[in-house]
Amino acid sequence: MDPIIKVAFVSAIATAFIAIFSGVSLWLAFTIRAGDKMYRRQVKDLYEAIVISNLLTDPNITQESRQLEDRIKAFKKHYKGKTPIFN
């Protein structure tokens, strides 16, 4: 077999492997990015929920009923996040 043909064959195989691993790397990057976006949204929702719940439990700020169900309703009214807090 001619050395030029061997080099071309090895180069073709190496190029194919590079293309495959580049595709896997791109897929992995998109998967990590999607997970990161979901994590950031959940943390943002959690912080928002903490602030709202602190505001609702402060007796000087809220004039609503002291019943837990009323406070949960008031929380749901103010909470705009997508992460479910009370189901």
Short mmCIF file of N, CA, C and O in Angstrom, two decimals:
data_model
loop_
_atom_site.label_atom_id
_atom_site.label_comp_id
_atom_site.label_asym_id
_atom_site.label_seq_id
_atom_site.Cartn_x
_atom_site.Cartn_y
_atom_site.Cartn_z
N MET A 1 0.86 -1.18 0.00
CA MET A 1 0.00 0.00 0.00
C MET A 1 0.90 1.24 0.00
O MET A 1 1.88 1.32 0.73
N ASP A 2 0.52 2.18 -0.79
CA ASP A 2 1.29 3.42 -0.94
C ASP A 2 1.23 4.24 0.36
O ASP A 2 0.17 4.33 1.00
N PRO A 3 2.34 4.83 0.82
CA PRO A 3 2.33 5.62 2.06
C PRO A 3 1.37 6.81 2.02
O PRO A 3 0.79 7.18 3.04
N ILE A 4 1.17 7.38 0.86
CA ILE A 4 0.24 8.51 0.76
C ILE A 4 -1.19 8.05 1.01
O ILE A 4 -1.98 8.73 1.68
N ILE A 5 -1.53 6.87 0.55
CA ILE A 5 -2.87 6.33 0.77
C ILE A 5 -3.05 6.01 2.27
O ILE A 5 -4.11 6.27 2.84
N LYS A 6 -2.00 5.47 2.91
CA LYS A 6 -2.08 5.19 4.34
C LYS A 6 -2.28 6.47 5.14
O LYS A 6 -3.10 6.52 6.06
N VAL A 7 -1.56 7.51 4.78
CA VAL A 7 -1.69 8.79 5.47
C VAL A 7 -3.08 9.37 5.26
O VAL A 7 -3.71 9.89 6.20
N ALA A 8 -3.59 9.28 4.05
CA ALA A 8 -4.93 9.79 3.76
C ALA A 8 -5.99 9.01 4.55
O ALA A 8 -6.96 9.58 5.07
N PHE A 9 -5.81 7.69 4.63
CA PHE A 9 -6.75 6.85 5.37
C PHE A 9 -6.72 7.18 6.86
O PHE A 9 -7.77 7.33 7.50
N VAL A 10 -5.55 7.31 7.44
CA VAL A 10 -5.42 7.66 8.85
C VAL A 10 -5.99 9.06 9.10
O VAL A 10 -6.68 9.29 10.11
N SER A 11 -5.76 9.99 8.21
CA SER A 11 -6.31 11.34 8.34
C SER A 11 -7.83 11.33 8.28
O SER A 11 -8.50 12.07 9.03
N ALA A 12 -8.39 10.50 7.40
CA ALA A 12 -9.85 10.41 7.29
C ALA A 12 -10.45 9.84 8.58
O ALA A 12 -11.47 10.34 9.07
N ILE A 13 -9.82 8.81 9.13
CA ILE A 13 -10.32 8.22 10.38
C ILE A 13 -10.20 9.23 11.52
O ILE A 13 -11.13 9.39 12.32
N ALA A 14 -9.08 9.93 11.59
CA ALA A 14 -8.89 10.93 12.65
C ALA A 14 -9.91 12.06 12.51
O ALA A 14 -10.47 12.52 13.52
N THR A 15 -10.18 12.48 11.30
CA THR A 15 -11.16 13.54 11.07
C THR A 15 -12.55 13.08 11.50
O THR A 15 -13.32 13.85 12.10
N ALA A 16 -12.88 11.83 11.21
CA ALA A 16 -14.19 11.29 11.61
C ALA A 16 -14.32 11.27 13.13
O ALA A 16 -15.36 11.66 13.68
N PHE A 17 -13.27 10.82 13.82
CA PHE A 17 -13.32 10.80 15.28
C PHE A 17 -13.40 12.21 15.85
O PHE A 17 -14.13 12.45 16.83
N ILE A 18 -12.70 13.15 15.28
CA ILE A 18 -12.78 14.54 15.74
C ILE A 18 -14.19 15.07 15.57
O ILE A 18 -14.74 15.74 16.46
N ALA A 19 -14.82 14.76 14.43
CA ALA A 19 -16.19 15.22 14.19
C ALA A 19 -17.17 14.60 15.19
O ALA A 19 -18.05 15.28 15.72
N ILE A 20 -17.00 13.32 15.46
CA ILE A 20 -17.88 12.64 16.42
C ILE A 20 -17.73 13.23 17.81
O ILE A 20 -18.72 13.57 18.48
N PHE A 21 -16.50 13.40 18.25
CA PHE A 21 -16.28 13.94 19.60
C PHE A 21 -16.67 15.42 19.68
O PHE A 21 -17.09 15.88 20.75
N SER A 22 -16.58 16.14 18.58
CA SER A 22 -17.06 17.53 18.59
C SER A 22 -18.56 17.58 18.75
O SER A 22 -19.10 18.42 19.49
N GLY A 23 -19.27 16.67 18.08
CA GLY A 23 -20.73 16.60 18.23
C GLY A 23 -21.13 16.23 19.64
O GLY A 23 -22.06 16.81 20.22
N VAL A 24 -20.45 15.26 20.24
CA VAL A 24 -20.74 14.87 21.62
C VAL A 24 -20.45 16.03 22.57
O VAL A 24 -21.22 16.28 23.51
N SER A 25 -19.37 16.73 22.32
CA SER A 25 -19.02 17.87 23.16
C SER A 25 -20.07 18.98 23.07
O SER A 25 -20.45 19.58 24.08
N LEU A 26 -20.57 19.23 21.87
CA LEU A 26 -21.61 20.25 21.69
C LEU A 26 -22.89 19.84 22.40
O LEU A 26 -23.52 20.65 23.08
N TRP A 27 -23.28 18.56 22.27
CA TRP A 27 -24.48 18.07 22.96
C TRP A 27 -24.32 18.21 24.47
O TRP A 27 -25.25 18.64 25.16
N LEU A 28 -23.16 17.86 24.99
CA LEU A 28 -22.90 17.96 26.42
C LEU A 28 -22.96 19.42 26.89
O LEU A 28 -23.52 19.71 27.95
N ALA A 29 -22.42 20.33 26.09
CA ALA A 29 -22.47 21.75 26.45
C ALA A 29 -23.91 22.25 26.53
O ALA A 29 -24.27 22.99 27.45
N PHE A 30 -24.75 21.86 25.56
CA PHE A 30 -26.15 22.29 25.60
C PHE A 30 -26.89 21.68 26.78
O PHE A 30 -27.74 22.33 27.40
N THR A 31 -26.58 20.43 27.11
CA THR A 31 -27.21 19.78 28.26
C THR A 31 -26.83 20.48 29.56
O THR A 31 -27.69 20.75 30.41
N ILE A 32 -25.56 20.80 29.71
CA ILE A 32 -25.10 21.50 30.91
C ILE A 32 -25.73 22.89 30.99
O ILE A 32 -26.15 23.34 32.06
N ARG A 33 -25.81 23.57 29.86
CA ARG A 33 -26.40 24.91 29.85
C ARG A 33 -27.87 24.88 30.25
O ARG A 33 -28.33 25.73 31.01
N ALA A 34 -28.62 23.90 29.75
CA ALA A 34 -30.03 23.79 30.11
C ALA A 34 -30.18 23.51 31.60
O ALA A 34 -31.05 24.09 32.27
N GLY A 35 -29.35 22.62 32.14
CA GLY A 35 -29.40 22.34 33.57
C GLY A 35 -29.05 23.56 34.40
O GLY A 35 -29.64 23.81 35.45
N ASP A 36 -28.07 24.33 33.94
CA ASP A 36 -27.67 25.54 34.66
C ASP A 36 -28.79 26.58 34.65
O ASP A 36 -29.05 27.22 35.66
N LYS A 37 -29.47 26.72 33.51
CA LYS A 37 -30.58 27.67 33.44
C LYS A 37 -31.71 27.27 34.39
O LYS A 37 -32.28 28.12 35.07
N MET A 38 -32.00 25.96 34.45
CA MET A 38 -33.05 25.50 35.35
C MET A 38 -32.63 25.73 36.81
O MET A 38 -33.44 26.18 37.63
N TYR A 39 -31.38 25.43 37.13
CA TYR A 39 -30.88 25.65 38.50
C TYR A 39 -30.96 27.12 38.88
O TYR A 39 -31.41 27.46 39.98
N ARG A 40 -30.55 28.01 37.99
CA ARG A 40 -30.60 29.45 38.28
C ARG A 40 -32.03 29.92 38.48
O ARG A 40 -32.30 30.75 39.35
N ARG A 41 -32.96 29.41 37.67
CA ARG A 41 -34.37 29.79 37.82
C ARG A 41 -34.90 29.32 39.16
O ARG A 41 -35.60 30.06 39.87
N GLN A 42 -34.56 28.10 39.56
CA GLN A 42 -35.05 27.57 40.83
C GLN A 42 -34.47 28.34 42.01
O GLN A 42 -35.17 28.61 42.99
N VAL A 43 -33.19 28.72 41.94
CA VAL A 43 -32.59 29.49 43.02
C VAL A 43 -33.22 30.87 43.09
O VAL A 43 -33.52 31.38 44.18
N LYS A 44 -33.46 31.50 41.95
CA LYS A 44 -34.12 32.80 41.91
C LYS A 44 -35.52 32.70 42.53
O LYS A 44 -35.92 33.55 43.32
N ASP A 45 -36.26 31.64 42.14
CA ASP A 45 -37.60 31.44 42.70
C ASP A 45 -37.53 31.21 44.21
O ASP A 45 -38.37 31.70 44.96
N LEU A 46 -36.52 30.47 44.65
CA LEU A 46 -36.37 30.22 46.08
C LEU A 46 -36.11 31.52 46.85
O LEU A 46 -36.72 31.77 47.89
N TYR A 47 -35.22 32.35 46.32
CA TYR A 47 -34.95 33.64 46.98
C TYR A 47 -36.20 34.51 47.01
O TYR A 47 -36.49 35.16 48.02
N GLU A 48 -36.94 34.52 45.91
CA GLU A 48 -38.17 35.30 45.88
C GLU A 48 -39.16 34.76 46.91
O GLU A 48 -39.80 35.53 47.63
N ALA A 49 -39.25 33.44 47.01
CA ALA A 49 -40.16 32.84 47.98
C ALA A 49 -39.75 33.17 49.41
O ALA A 49 -40.61 33.44 50.26
N ILE A 50 -38.47 33.17 49.68
CA ILE A 50 -37.99 33.51 51.03
C ILE A 50 -38.34 34.94 51.39
O ILE A 50 -38.82 35.22 52.49
N VAL A 51 -38.14 35.85 50.45
CA VAL A 51 -38.45 37.26 50.72
C VAL A 51 -39.94 37.44 50.95
O VAL A 51 -40.36 38.11 51.91
N ILE A 52 -40.76 36.85 50.08
CA ILE A 52 -42.21 37.00 50.23
C ILE A 52 -42.69 36.38 51.53
O ILE A 52 -43.51 36.97 52.25
N SER A 53 -42.17 35.19 51.86
CA SER A 53 -42.62 34.55 53.10
C SER A 53 -42.20 35.35 54.32
O SER A 53 -42.94 35.43 55.30
N ASN A 54 -41.03 35.97 54.26
CA ASN A 54 -40.61 36.83 55.39
C ASN A 54 -41.51 38.05 55.50
O ASN A 54 -41.84 38.48 56.61
N LEU A 55 -41.89 38.60 54.37
CA LEU A 55 -42.79 39.75 54.42
C LEU A 55 -44.16 39.36 54.96
O LEU A 55 -44.77 40.11 55.72
N LEU A 56 -44.63 38.17 54.59
CA LEU A 56 -45.95 37.74 55.04
C LEU A 56 -45.97 37.34 56.52
O LEU A 56 -47.02 37.36 57.14
N THR A 57 -44.83 36.96 57.06
CA THR A 57 -44.83 36.55 58.47
C THR A 57 -44.57 37.72 59.42
O THR A 57 -44.74 37.57 60.62
N ASP A 58 -44.17 38.84 58.89
CA ASP A 58 -43.92 40.02 59.73
C ASP A 58 -45.26 40.64 60.11
O ASP A 58 -46.00 41.10 59.27
N PRO A 59 -45.59 40.67 61.39
CA PRO A 59 -46.90 41.21 61.80
C PRO A 59 -47.03 42.71 61.55
O PRO A 59 -48.14 43.22 61.45
N ASN A 60 -45.94 43.43 61.42
CA ASN A 60 -46.02 44.87 61.20
C ASN A 60 -46.27 45.21 59.73
O ASN A 60 -46.75 46.30 59.43
N ILE A 61 -45.97 44.32 58.83
CA ILE A 61 -46.11 44.62 57.41
C ILE A 61 -47.48 44.20 56.88
O ILE A 61 -48.12 44.93 56.17
N THR A 62 -47.92 43.02 57.22
CA THR A 62 -49.15 42.51 56.63
C THR A 62 -50.34 42.74 57.56
O THR A 62 -50.22 42.66 58.76
N GLN A 63 -51.48 43.02 56.97
CA GLN A 63 -52.71 43.21 57.73
C GLN A 63 -53.66 42.04 57.49
O GLN A 63 -54.82 42.11 57.86
N GLU A 64 -53.15 40.97 56.83
CA GLU A 64 -54.01 39.83 56.51
C GLU A 64 -54.23 38.96 57.75
O GLU A 64 -53.59 39.11 58.78
N SER A 65 -55.15 38.00 57.59
CA SER A 65 -55.48 37.09 58.69
C SER A 65 -54.25 36.31 59.12
O SER A 65 -53.35 36.04 58.35
N ARG A 66 -54.23 35.91 60.38
CA ARG A 66 -53.10 35.17 60.91
C ARG A 66 -53.23 33.66 60.64
O ARG A 66 -52.36 32.91 61.02
N GLN A 67 -54.26 33.24 59.97
CA GLN A 67 -54.43 31.82 59.66
C GLN A 67 -53.42 31.39 58.60
O GLN A 67 -53.12 32.14 57.67
N LEU A 68 -52.89 30.17 58.74
CA LEU A 68 -51.88 29.67 57.81
C LEU A 68 -52.41 29.61 56.38
O LEU A 68 -51.71 29.99 55.44
N GLU A 69 -53.64 29.18 56.20
CA GLU A 69 -54.20 29.07 54.85
C GLU A 69 -54.29 30.44 54.18
O GLU A 69 -54.02 30.57 52.98
N ASP A 70 -54.66 31.45 54.95
CA ASP A 70 -54.73 32.79 54.39
C ASP A 70 -53.35 33.30 54.00
O ASP A 70 -53.19 33.98 52.99
N ARG A 71 -52.37 32.97 54.80
CA ARG A 71 -51.00 33.39 54.48
C ARG A 71 -50.49 32.67 53.23
O ARG A 71 -49.79 33.26 52.41
N ILE A 72 -50.83 31.39 53.09
CA ILE A 72 -50.42 30.65 51.90
C ILE A 72 -51.10 31.24 50.66
O ILE A 72 -50.47 31.40 49.61
N LYS A 73 -52.36 31.58 50.77
CA LYS A 73 -53.06 32.22 49.65
C LYS A 73 -52.42 33.56 49.30
O LYS A 73 -52.24 33.89 48.12
N ALA A 74 -52.08 34.32 50.32
CA ALA A 74 -51.42 35.61 50.07
C ALA A 74 -50.05 35.40 49.43
O ALA A 74 -49.65 36.14 48.53
N PHE A 75 -49.34 34.36 49.88
CA PHE A 75 -48.04 34.05 49.28
C PHE A 75 -48.21 33.72 47.81
O PHE A 75 -47.48 34.22 46.95
N LYS A 76 -49.16 32.83 47.49
CA LYS A 76 -49.39 32.43 46.10
C LYS A 76 -49.79 33.62 45.24
O LYS A 76 -49.47 33.68 44.05
N LYS A 77 -50.49 34.58 45.85
CA LYS A 77 -50.91 35.76 45.10
C LYS A 77 -49.71 36.61 44.70
O LYS A 77 -49.66 37.16 43.61
N HIS A 78 -48.71 36.68 45.56
CA HIS A 78 -47.54 37.52 45.30
C HIS A 78 -46.43 36.78 44.55
O HIS A 78 -45.61 37.41 43.89
N TYR A 79 -46.38 35.47 44.67
CA TYR A 79 -45.29 34.68 44.09
C TYR A 79 -45.52 34.48 42.59
O TYR A 79 -46.57 34.00 42.17
N LYS A 80 -44.55 34.85 41.79
CA LYS A 80 -44.67 34.75 40.34
C LYS A 80 -43.69 33.74 39.74
O LYS A 80 -43.58 33.62 38.53
N GLY A 81 -42.95 33.00 40.55
CA GLY A 81 -41.97 32.04 40.05
C GLY A 81 -42.63 30.79 39.45
O GLY A 81 -43.82 30.56 39.61
N LYS A 82 -41.83 30.01 38.75
CA LYS A 82 -42.34 28.79 38.11
C LYS A 82 -42.11 27.55 38.95
O LYS A 82 -42.72 26.52 38.74
N THR A 83 -41.22 27.63 39.94
CA THR A 83 -40.96 26.49 40.81
C THR A 83 -42.10 26.37 41.83
O THR A 83 -42.37 27.33 42.54
N PRO A 84 -42.77 25.22 41.89
CA PRO A 84 -43.89 25.08 42.83
C PRO A 84 -43.39 25.07 44.28
O PRO A 84 -42.49 24.31 44.62
N ILE A 85 -43.98 25.93 45.10
CA ILE A 85 -43.61 26.01 46.51
C ILE A 85 -44.66 25.29 47.35
O ILE A 85 -44.35 24.42 48.14
N PHE A 86 -45.92 25.61 47.18
CA PHE A 86 -47.03 24.93 47.84
C PHE A 86 -47.83 24.22 46.76
O PHE A 86 -48.29 24.84 45.82
N ASN A 87 -47.99 22.91 46.92
CA ASN A 87 -48.78 22.16 45.92
C ASN A 87 -50.15 21.87 46.43
O ASN A 87 -50.46 21.79 47.51
#
